[in-house]
């Protein structure tokens, strides 16, 4: 395998995941992308001997290691010393964590079978047993009442269409956004109203954070190593909200996806941070569309060239404006899909050449006037209503090569 | 204090790599381009230089449409080449 030096940890994680940690890897200096082709080709000479050695001499495989079992470890009693220790052990996301003592983990787990496997998580193929999930929930500060939501989210991200390995390891700034629907949101206090994606809500904070810690500690996506995010985003601490079903003029997301209104679900999306849509002036759906579509249709969006199912979070007042124009959710999806387009001419010639190579089905016959949509079809545009009073909505683009997954929460 | 570790690694099964070839003379060198920018340029250049140095029979190229998805053409590549170079990086 050939790679660049900055990405060695990812190359190693990928080969180890396939049971081949001893696969020969030859490295050239980073970067390869965004440089002239001749400069990239010139990097070949320096690694020729190493590549030839990799193809002609058998490397020694390392010894087999046993599967991980739940392990008790000795940690400092003093809470400040414990925080430093937890960072050194790479247990934490940088914020203080609560100690996962035997008693706290047992309380969170309750009568569930700890050895039950919820899913396996990439890139490490880590075993997300209910016990491992409960330990990370304890670290995150969650209580037993939050565990069913966290377990459902851990199952959801492991569904193949979510493409977790790419979400965990990409340079793109994405992280699972957890959308909670149904009666459990009110029961747990998962906020869908004012500041729903901000601070001040324990359930939002600990559910999103527990999922993140599971992805880091069980999935094995360590920041700057297997997790190759160039910048990352603040939602990698926690990224969770409820849909504001009470103030939506339309049916909520889980009902749209075939669940009963009284079912509780989580939906996970491989999401960028929210991009705000400020519109205090528009009084009709037609006029509000300019701000919504304009915020979505940008040249730097993964969804423009990789498609996927990006999300529109409508503030309740904006949703009301759309509904007052007589629009159903489907009407909105269809009109938004028509409007949120980027003309091909807005992209650089370098990028157009690359798109034609990597996604010929979308770009081969596109000319400068071709309008590129934000998703492949109107129904791929996800829509929820959330937030409090005010004239703001948000566009939440995704990684693109990922699909959202909705999972029932088993209480 | 005693704490549960939050780690829960997968079962580390160590697989066997394909036996290496004593020499590349007369063999076909395959290249799997992962579609990252310039990956194909570097991989093909390495393959060309290797072929020239070792007397390999030739170079054959494959590509997958997106680095974000697993390749679906591995069987085809295994049939069409004796050794294969691929990449992982930006």
Short mmCIF file of N, CA, C and O in Angstrom, two decimals, chain A residues 1-2 22-26 47-59, chain B residues 17-25 27-32 43 46-51 53-54 56 58-59 81-86:
data_model
loop_
_atom_site.label_atom_id
_atom_site.label_comp_id
_atom_site.label_asym_id
_atom_site.label_seq_id
_atom_site.Cartn_x
_atom_site.Cartn_y
_atom_site.Cartn_z
N UNK A 1 0.84 -1.18 0.00
CA UNK A 1 0.00 0.00 0.00
C UNK A 1 0.88 1.25 0.00
O UNK A 1 1.89 1.29 0.69
N UNK A 2 0.50 2.23 -0.83
CA UNK A 2 1.22 3.49 -0.85
C UNK A 2 0.38 4.55 -0.13
O UNK A 2 -0.84 4.55 -0.23
N UNK A 22 0.57 -6.29 9.20
CA UNK A 22 1.93 -6.37 8.67
C UNK A 22 1.99 -6.06 7.17
O UNK A 22 3.02 -6.27 6.54
N UNK A 23 0.89 -5.59 6.58
CA UNK A 23 0.93 -5.23 5.17
C UNK A 23 1.99 -4.15 4.93
O UNK A 23 2.02 -3.16 5.66
N UNK A 24 2.86 -4.34 3.94
CA UNK A 24 3.89 -3.32 3.71
C UNK A 24 3.27 -2.00 3.23
O UNK A 24 2.41 -2.00 2.36
N UNK A 25 3.71 -0.89 3.83
CA UNK A 25 3.23 0.44 3.46
C UNK A 25 4.46 1.28 3.09
O UNK A 25 5.42 1.33 3.85
N UNK A 26 4.43 1.91 1.92
CA UNK A 26 5.50 2.82 1.51
C UNK A 26 4.95 4.25 1.52
O UNK A 26 3.84 4.48 1.02
N UNK A 47 10.62 6.06 -3.39
CA UNK A 47 10.06 4.90 -2.67
C UNK A 47 10.19 3.59 -3.46
O UNK A 47 9.69 2.55 -3.03
N UNK A 48 10.87 3.68 -4.61
CA UNK A 48 10.92 2.50 -5.48
C UNK A 48 11.52 1.26 -4.78
O UNK A 48 10.97 0.16 -4.87
N UNK A 49 12.64 1.44 -4.08
CA UNK A 49 13.28 0.30 -3.40
C UNK A 49 12.34 -0.31 -2.37
O UNK A 49 12.23 -1.53 -2.25
N UNK A 50 11.68 0.57 -1.64
CA UNK A 50 10.78 0.10 -0.58
C UNK A 50 9.59 -0.67 -1.15
O UNK A 50 9.17 -1.70 -0.60
N UNK A 51 9.03 -0.18 -2.25
CA UNK A 51 7.89 -0.86 -2.87
C UNK A 51 8.34 -2.24 -3.39
O UNK A 51 7.65 -3.24 -3.18
N UNK A 52 9.51 -2.28 -4.01
CA UNK A 52 10.01 -3.55 -4.54
C UNK A 52 10.22 -4.55 -3.40
O UNK A 52 9.85 -5.73 -3.52
N UNK A 53 10.76 -4.07 -2.28
CA UNK A 53 10.97 -4.94 -1.12
C UNK A 53 9.62 -5.47 -0.62
O UNK A 53 9.46 -6.64 -0.30
N UNK A 54 8.63 -4.58 -0.59
CA UNK A 54 7.29 -4.96 -0.11
C UNK A 54 6.64 -6.02 -0.98
O UNK A 54 5.83 -6.82 -0.50
N UNK A 55 6.99 -6.02 -2.27
CA UNK A 55 6.37 -6.98 -3.20
C UNK A 55 7.15 -8.29 -3.29
O UNK A 55 6.64 -9.27 -3.81
N UNK A 56 8.39 -8.29 -2.80
CA UNK A 56 9.24 -9.48 -3.03
C UNK A 56 9.75 -10.14 -1.75
O UNK A 56 10.39 -11.18 -1.83
N UNK A 57 9.52 -9.56 -0.57
CA UNK A 57 9.95 -10.29 0.64
C UNK A 57 8.80 -10.32 1.64
O UNK A 57 8.14 -9.31 1.89
N UNK A 58 8.57 -11.52 2.20
CA UNK A 58 7.43 -11.73 3.09
C UNK A 58 7.66 -11.06 4.45
O UNK A 58 8.65 -11.36 5.12
N UNK A 59 6.76 -10.17 4.87
CA UNK A 59 6.89 -9.58 6.20
C UNK A 59 6.47 -10.57 7.28
O UNK A 59 5.70 -11.50 7.01
N UNK B 17 -0.91 -12.68 4.43
CA UNK B 17 -0.73 -11.93 3.19
C UNK B 17 -0.42 -12.92 2.07
O UNK B 17 0.12 -14.00 2.32
N UNK B 18 -0.75 -12.56 0.86
CA UNK B 18 -0.39 -13.40 -0.28
C UNK B 18 1.13 -13.58 -0.28
O UNK B 18 1.85 -12.64 0.04
N UNK B 19 1.61 -14.79 -0.60
CA UNK B 19 3.06 -14.99 -0.62
C UNK B 19 3.71 -14.00 -1.59
O UNK B 19 3.18 -13.78 -2.68
N UNK B 20 4.80 -13.41 -1.17
CA UNK B 20 5.50 -12.46 -2.04
C UNK B 20 6.17 -13.20 -3.19
O UNK B 20 6.46 -14.40 -3.08
N UNK B 21 6.42 -12.50 -4.28
CA UNK B 21 7.07 -13.11 -5.45
C UNK B 21 8.58 -12.92 -5.29
O UNK B 21 9.03 -11.86 -4.85
N UNK B 22 9.37 -13.94 -5.68
CA UNK B 22 10.83 -13.79 -5.58
C UNK B 22 11.34 -12.66 -6.48
O UNK B 22 12.31 -11.97 -6.16
N UNK B 23 10.68 -12.45 -7.62
CA UNK B 23 11.09 -11.38 -8.54
C UNK B 23 9.86 -10.97 -9.35
O UNK B 23 8.88 -11.73 -9.47
N UNK B 24 9.89 -9.77 -9.91
CA UNK B 24 8.75 -9.30 -10.69
C UNK B 24 8.92 -9.58 -12.18
O UNK B 24 8.05 -9.24 -12.98
N UNK B 25 10.04 -10.20 -12.56
CA UNK B 25 10.32 -10.44 -13.98
C UNK B 25 9.18 -11.23 -14.63
O UNK B 25 8.77 -12.27 -14.11
N UNK B 27 6.08 -10.63 -14.72
CA UNK B 27 4.76 -10.54 -14.05
C UNK B 27 4.01 -9.27 -14.46
O UNK B 27 4.60 -8.32 -14.96
N UNK B 28 2.69 -9.30 -14.21
CA UNK B 28 1.87 -8.11 -14.46
C UNK B 28 1.68 -7.35 -13.15
O UNK B 28 1.26 -7.93 -12.15
N UNK B 29 2.04 -6.07 -13.19
CA UNK B 29 1.86 -5.21 -12.01
C UNK B 29 0.51 -4.52 -12.13
O UNK B 29 0.25 -3.81 -13.11
N UNK B 30 -0.37 -4.74 -11.16
CA UNK B 30 -1.68 -4.08 -11.15
C UNK B 30 -1.64 -2.81 -10.33
O UNK B 30 -0.86 -2.69 -9.39
N UNK B 31 -2.48 -1.85 -10.72
CA UNK B 31 -2.61 -0.61 -9.97
C UNK B 31 -4.09 -0.40 -9.69
O UNK B 31 -4.91 -0.42 -10.61
N UNK B 32 -4.45 -0.25 -8.41
CA UNK B 32 -5.83 0.12 -8.06
C UNK B 32 -5.83 1.58 -7.60
O UNK B 32 -5.35 1.91 -6.51
N UNK B 43 0.80 6.16 -8.36
CA UNK B 43 0.79 4.69 -8.42
C UNK B 43 1.28 4.20 -9.78
O UNK B 43 2.09 3.26 -9.87
N UNK B 46 5.07 4.75 -10.14
CA UNK B 46 5.83 3.73 -9.40
C UNK B 46 5.82 2.41 -10.17
O UNK B 46 6.85 1.76 -10.35
N UNK B 47 4.64 2.04 -10.70
CA UNK B 47 4.51 0.77 -11.43
C UNK B 47 5.37 0.78 -12.69
O UNK B 47 6.04 -0.21 -13.00
N UNK B 48 5.36 1.91 -13.42
CA UNK B 48 6.17 2.01 -14.65
C UNK B 48 7.65 1.86 -14.33
O UNK B 48 8.38 1.13 -15.02
N UNK B 49 8.10 2.58 -13.30
CA UNK B 49 9.53 2.52 -12.93
C UNK B 49 9.90 1.11 -12.48
O UNK B 49 10.98 0.60 -12.83
N UNK B 50 9.00 0.48 -11.72
CA UNK B 50 9.27 -0.90 -11.26
C UNK B 50 9.37 -1.84 -12.44
O UNK B 50 10.26 -2.71 -12.49
N UNK B 51 8.44 -1.70 -13.39
CA UNK B 51 8.43 -2.58 -14.55
C UNK B 51 9.73 -2.43 -15.33
O UNK B 51 10.34 -3.42 -15.75
N UNK B 53 12.59 -1.46 -14.21
CA UNK B 53 13.75 -1.95 -13.45
C UNK B 53 13.79 -3.47 -13.36
O UNK B 53 14.86 -4.08 -13.37
N UNK B 54 12.60 -4.10 -13.26
CA UNK B 54 12.58 -5.54 -12.93
C UNK B 54 12.27 -6.44 -14.11
O UNK B 54 12.29 -7.66 -13.98
N UNK B 56 9.26 -6.60 -15.56
CA UNK B 56 7.88 -7.06 -15.46
C UNK B 56 7.24 -7.01 -16.85
O UNK B 56 7.65 -6.21 -17.70
N UNK B 58 4.23 -6.05 -17.72
CA UNK B 58 3.44 -4.85 -18.02
C UNK B 58 2.70 -4.35 -16.80
O UNK B 58 2.79 -4.94 -15.72
N UNK B 59 1.95 -3.28 -17.00
CA UNK B 59 1.18 -2.64 -15.93
C UNK B 59 -0.29 -2.61 -16.36
O UNK B 59 -0.59 -2.26 -17.50
N UNK B 81 -3.83 -9.54 -12.40
CA UNK B 81 -2.49 -9.04 -12.06
C UNK B 81 -1.82 -9.99 -11.08
O UNK B 81 -2.48 -10.74 -10.35
N UNK B 82 -0.48 -9.99 -11.07
CA UNK B 82 0.28 -10.86 -10.15
C UNK B 82 0.58 -10.15 -8.84
O UNK B 82 0.61 -10.77 -7.77
N UNK B 83 0.86 -8.85 -8.91
CA UNK B 83 1.06 -8.04 -7.70
C UNK B 83 0.26 -6.76 -7.91
O UNK B 83 -0.01 -6.37 -9.05
N UNK B 84 -0.17 -6.14 -6.82
CA UNK B 84 -1.01 -4.95 -6.95
C UNK B 84 -0.54 -3.86 -6.00
O UNK B 84 -0.21 -4.13 -4.84
N UNK B 85 -0.51 -2.63 -6.52
CA UNK B 85 -0.24 -1.46 -5.69
C UNK B 85 -1.55 -0.71 -5.51
O UNK B 85 -2.30 -0.53 -6.47
N UNK B 86 -1.81 -0.26 -4.28
CA UNK B 86 -2.95 0.64 -4.09
C UNK B 86 -2.56 1.71 -3.08
O UNK B 86 -1.41 1.74 -2.63
#
